Amino acid sequence: MGSTILTRSQSRAVDDIAIREYGIPGIVLMENAGRGIAELLLKESATGRVTILCGAGNNGGDGFVIARHLAIAGLQVTVITCTDPNSYHGDAATNFKIIQKTKLPLLNLSMPENLDRLISELQNSDWIVDALLGSGTQGAIREPYLTIIHAVNGIGKPVLAVDVPSGLDCDQGPTPDATIQARITATLVAAKPGLLTPEAEGYVGRLEVLGIGLPNLILAQVLAS
């Protein structure tokens, strides 16, 4: 699996086959992803405060799982949602509701008046988890993500990126004016072409490939098609 490379469309096919043909619930895949990334960060001897930036969709859902497991391990965790929380659906919505019930500190940056708090939250962090924009992202980066990406890079704190650094096109590579500069990128299932381009080196940092509990037959099926 470590040497396997999956494009955006292949990654989507892997998830679809796992859920529809193998009956693996999406929320199980999300749990495996988030727990694995949390364990990876803990192996980095992360202590103190961790700020988790959660975008829309399943990348944000992974961030909620990461937050829960880091909090269980005793870290101080703040979750920042960068979209209207009411827009979450499916597995991401389920994990957001869990986070709400655990009473972890939550800040919603989709509300303009809260953008001023972003810098102070980032400055007080020992680690930042980038769960903003996943491998499905294409094209120009829009607000508030553009401002958040610039703020994260300007702070200079260590960043762990979930699947791909936000702003990086998983097939083509980074967007030079709007890509998170990560210390570690924890990509899921397999490496993505855009992570391996020469231009991506300064954004990806150390690349770690994490499994999410998929049978090897699924990868073989997708790669053979």
Coordinates of C-alpha atoms in Angstrom, one line a residue:
M1 CA 0.0 0.0 0.0
G2 CA 2.9 2.4 0.7
S3 CA 4.0 2.4 -2.9
T4 CA 0.5 2.7 -4.3
I5 CA -0.7 5.9 -6.0
L6 CA -4.3 6.8 -6.4
T7 CA -5.8 9.7 -8.3
R8 CA -8.8 11.7 -7.1
S9 CA -11.2 9.5 -9.2
Q10 CA -9.6 6.3 -8.0
S11 CA -9.8 7.4 -4.4
R12 CA -13.5 8.1 -4.8
A13 CA -13.9 4.7 -6.4
V14 CA -12.1 3.0 -3.5
D15 CA -14.5 4.5 -1.0
D16 CA -17.5 3.8 -3.1
I17 CA -16.6 0.1 -3.5
A18 CA -15.9 -0.3 0.2
I19 CA -19.3 1.1 1.2
R20 CA -21.5 -0.2 -1.6
E21 CA -20.0 -3.6 -2.4
Y22 CA -18.2 -4.6 0.8
G23 CA -20.8 -3.1 3.2
I24 CA -18.2 -1.1 5.2
P25 CA -20.1 1.9 6.6
G26 CA -18.6 5.2 5.8
I27 CA -18.6 6.2 9.5
V28 CA -16.3 3.2 10.2
L29 CA -13.8 4.4 7.5
M30 CA -14.0 7.9 9.0
E31 CA -13.4 6.6 12.5
N32 CA -10.4 4.5 11.3
A33 CA -8.9 7.5 9.5
G34 CA -9.3 9.9 12.4
R35 CA -8.1 7.5 15.0
G36 CA -5.0 6.6 13.0
I37 CA -4.1 10.3 12.4
A38 CA -4.6 11.0 16.1
E39 CA -2.3 8.2 17.0
L40 CA 0.3 9.4 14.5
L41 CA 0.3 12.9 16.1
L42 CA 0.6 11.4 19.6
K43 CA 3.7 9.5 18.4
E44 CA 5.2 12.9 17.6
S45 CA 5.1 13.5 21.3
A46 CA 2.5 16.2 20.8
T47 CA 1.5 17.8 24.1
G48 CA -0.3 20.9 25.2
R49 CA -2.8 22.6 22.9
V50 CA -3.9 21.4 19.5
T51 CA -6.1 23.4 17.2
I52 CA -8.1 21.4 14.6
L53 CA -9.3 23.3 11.6
C54 CA -12.4 21.6 10.1
G55 CA -13.8 22.4 6.7
A56 CA -16.9 21.1 5.1
G57 CA -17.4 17.5 4.1
N58 CA -15.6 14.3 5.2
N59 CA -12.3 16.0 5.7
G60 CA -13.9 18.1 8.5
G61 CA -15.5 14.9 9.8
D62 CA -12.1 13.3 10.0
G63 CA -11.0 16.3 12.1
F64 CA -13.8 15.8 14.6
V65 CA -12.7 12.2 15.1
I66 CA -9.1 13.3 15.5
A67 CA -10.3 15.9 18.1
R68 CA -12.1 13.3 20.1
H69 CA -9.2 10.9 20.3
L70 CA -6.7 13.6 21.1
A71 CA -8.9 14.8 23.9
I72 CA -9.2 11.3 25.3
A73 CA -5.4 11.1 25.3
G74 CA -5.4 14.2 27.5
L75 CA -4.5 17.0 25.1
Q76 CA -6.1 20.4 25.1
V77 CA -8.1 20.5 21.9
T78 CA -9.9 23.4 20.2
V79 CA -12.1 22.7 17.2
I80 CA -12.6 25.5 14.6
T81 CA -15.3 24.9 12.1
C82 CA -14.9 26.9 8.9
T83 CA -18.3 26.4 7.5
D84 CA -21.9 26.7 8.7
P85 CA -22.2 23.7 11.2
N86 CA -25.8 23.2 9.9
S87 CA -24.3 22.3 6.5
Y88 CA -22.7 19.1 7.8
H89 CA -24.4 16.0 6.7
G90 CA -24.0 12.2 6.9
D91 CA -21.0 10.9 8.8
A92 CA -19.4 14.3 9.3
A93 CA -22.7 15.6 10.9
T94 CA -22.7 12.5 13.2
N95 CA -19.2 13.2 14.4
F96 CA -19.9 16.9 14.8
K97 CA -22.8 16.2 17.1
I98 CA -20.5 13.9 19.2
I99 CA -18.0 16.8 19.5
Q100 CA -20.8 19.1 20.6
K101 CA -21.8 16.7 23.4
T102 CA -18.3 16.3 24.6
K103 CA -18.1 20.0 25.3
L104 CA -14.8 20.6 23.6
P105 CA -14.1 24.2 22.8
L106 CA -15.8 25.1 19.5
L107 CA -15.3 28.2 17.4
N108 CA -17.2 28.8 14.2
L109 CA -15.2 30.9 11.7
S110 CA -18.0 31.0 9.2
M111 CA -19.2 33.9 11.3
P112 CA -17.2 37.0 10.2
E113 CA -16.9 38.4 13.7
N114 CA -14.9 35.4 14.8
L115 CA -12.2 35.7 12.2
D116 CA -10.3 38.1 14.4
R117 CA -9.9 35.3 17.0
L118 CA -8.2 33.0 14.5
I119 CA -4.7 34.4 14.9
S120 CA -4.8 34.2 18.7
E121 CA -6.0 30.6 18.6
L122 CA -3.3 29.6 16.2
Q123 CA -0.6 31.4 18.2
N124 CA -1.6 29.6 21.4
S125 CA -1.3 26.2 19.7
D126 CA 1.5 23.7 19.9
W127 CA 0.2 21.8 16.9
I128 CA -2.4 22.7 14.2
V129 CA -4.4 20.0 12.4
D130 CA -5.4 20.9 8.9
A131 CA -8.7 19.2 8.1
L132 CA -10.0 22.0 5.9
L133 CA -9.9 20.9 2.3
G134 CA -9.5 17.3 1.2
S135 CA -8.5 15.5 -1.9
G136 CA -11.7 16.5 -3.7
T137 CA -10.7 20.2 -3.8
Q138 CA -10.2 21.6 -7.3
G139 CA -9.8 25.1 -8.7
A140 CA -9.3 28.5 -6.9
I141 CA -9.4 28.5 -3.1
R142 CA -12.3 30.7 -1.8
E143 CA -12.9 32.5 1.5
P144 CA -12.7 32.0 4.4
Y145 CA -10.2 29.2 3.5
L146 CA -7.9 31.6 1.7
T147 CA -7.5 33.8 4.7
I148 CA -7.1 30.8 7.1
I149 CA -4.4 29.2 4.9
H150 CA -2.4 32.4 4.9
A151 CA -2.8 32.8 8.6
V152 CA -1.7 29.2 9.3
N153 CA 1.4 29.7 7.1
G154 CA 2.2 33.0 8.7
I155 CA 2.1 31.6 12.3
G156 CA 4.8 29.0 11.6
K157 CA 3.4 26.4 14.0
P158 CA 3.8 22.7 13.1
V159 CA 1.0 21.5 11.0
L160 CA -0.3 18.0 10.4
A161 CA -2.4 17.9 7.2
V162 CA -5.2 15.4 6.8
D163 CA -5.0 13.5 3.4
V164 CA -3.5 16.5 1.5
P165 CA -2.4 20.0 2.6
S166 CA -5.4 22.3 2.0
G167 CA -5.0 24.1 -1.3
L168 CA -3.1 21.2 -2.9
D169 CA -4.8 19.6 -5.9
C170 CA -4.3 15.9 -5.3
D171 CA -3.8 15.2 -9.0
Q172 CA -1.9 18.3 -10.0
G173 CA 0.0 19.6 -7.0
P174 CA 0.0 22.8 -4.9
T175 CA -1.6 26.2 -5.5
P176 CA 1.5 28.4 -4.8
D177 CA -0.5 31.3 -3.3
A178 CA -2.8 29.2 -1.2
T179 CA -1.5 25.9 0.1
I180 CA -0.9 24.9 3.7
Q181 CA 2.8 24.3 4.5
A182 CA 2.6 21.1 6.6
R183 CA 5.3 19.4 8.7
I184 CA 3.5 16.1 8.2
T185 CA 0.9 15.0 5.7
A186 CA -1.1 11.9 6.7
T187 CA -2.6 10.8 3.4
L188 CA -5.2 8.1 3.5
V189 CA -5.1 4.7 1.8
A190 CA -2.4 5.6 -0.7
A191 CA -0.2 8.5 -1.9
K192 CA -1.8 10.9 -4.4
P193 CA 0.0 12.2 -7.6
G194 CA -0.1 15.8 -6.5
L195 CA 1.8 15.0 -3.3
L196 CA 4.7 13.7 -5.2
T197 CA 5.4 16.5 -7.6
P198 CA 8.6 18.5 -7.1
E199 CA 6.6 21.6 -6.4
A200 CA 4.8 19.9 -3.5
E201 CA 7.9 19.2 -1.4
G202 CA 7.8 22.4 0.5
Y203 CA 4.1 21.9 1.4
V204 CA 3.8 18.2 2.1
G205 CA 6.6 17.8 4.6
R206 CA 7.0 14.2 5.8
L207 CA 4.5 12.0 3.9
E208 CA 2.8 9.3 5.9
V209 CA 0.4 6.8 4.3
L210 CA -2.2 5.5 6.7
G211 CA -4.6 2.6 6.1
I212 CA -8.3 2.9 7.1
G213 CA -9.2 -0.8 7.3
L214 CA -9.8 -1.6 3.6
P215 CA -9.4 -5.1 2.2
N216 CA -6.5 -5.2 -0.3
L217 CA -8.9 -6.6 -2.9
I218 CA -10.5 -3.2 -3.2
L219 CA -7.3 -1.5 -4.2
A220 CA -6.5 -4.3 -6.6
Q221 CA -9.9 -3.9 -8.2
V222 CA -9.6 -0.2 -8.6
L223 CA -6.0 -0.3 -10.0
A224 CA -7.0 -3.0 -12.5
S225 CA -10.0 -1.0 -13.9

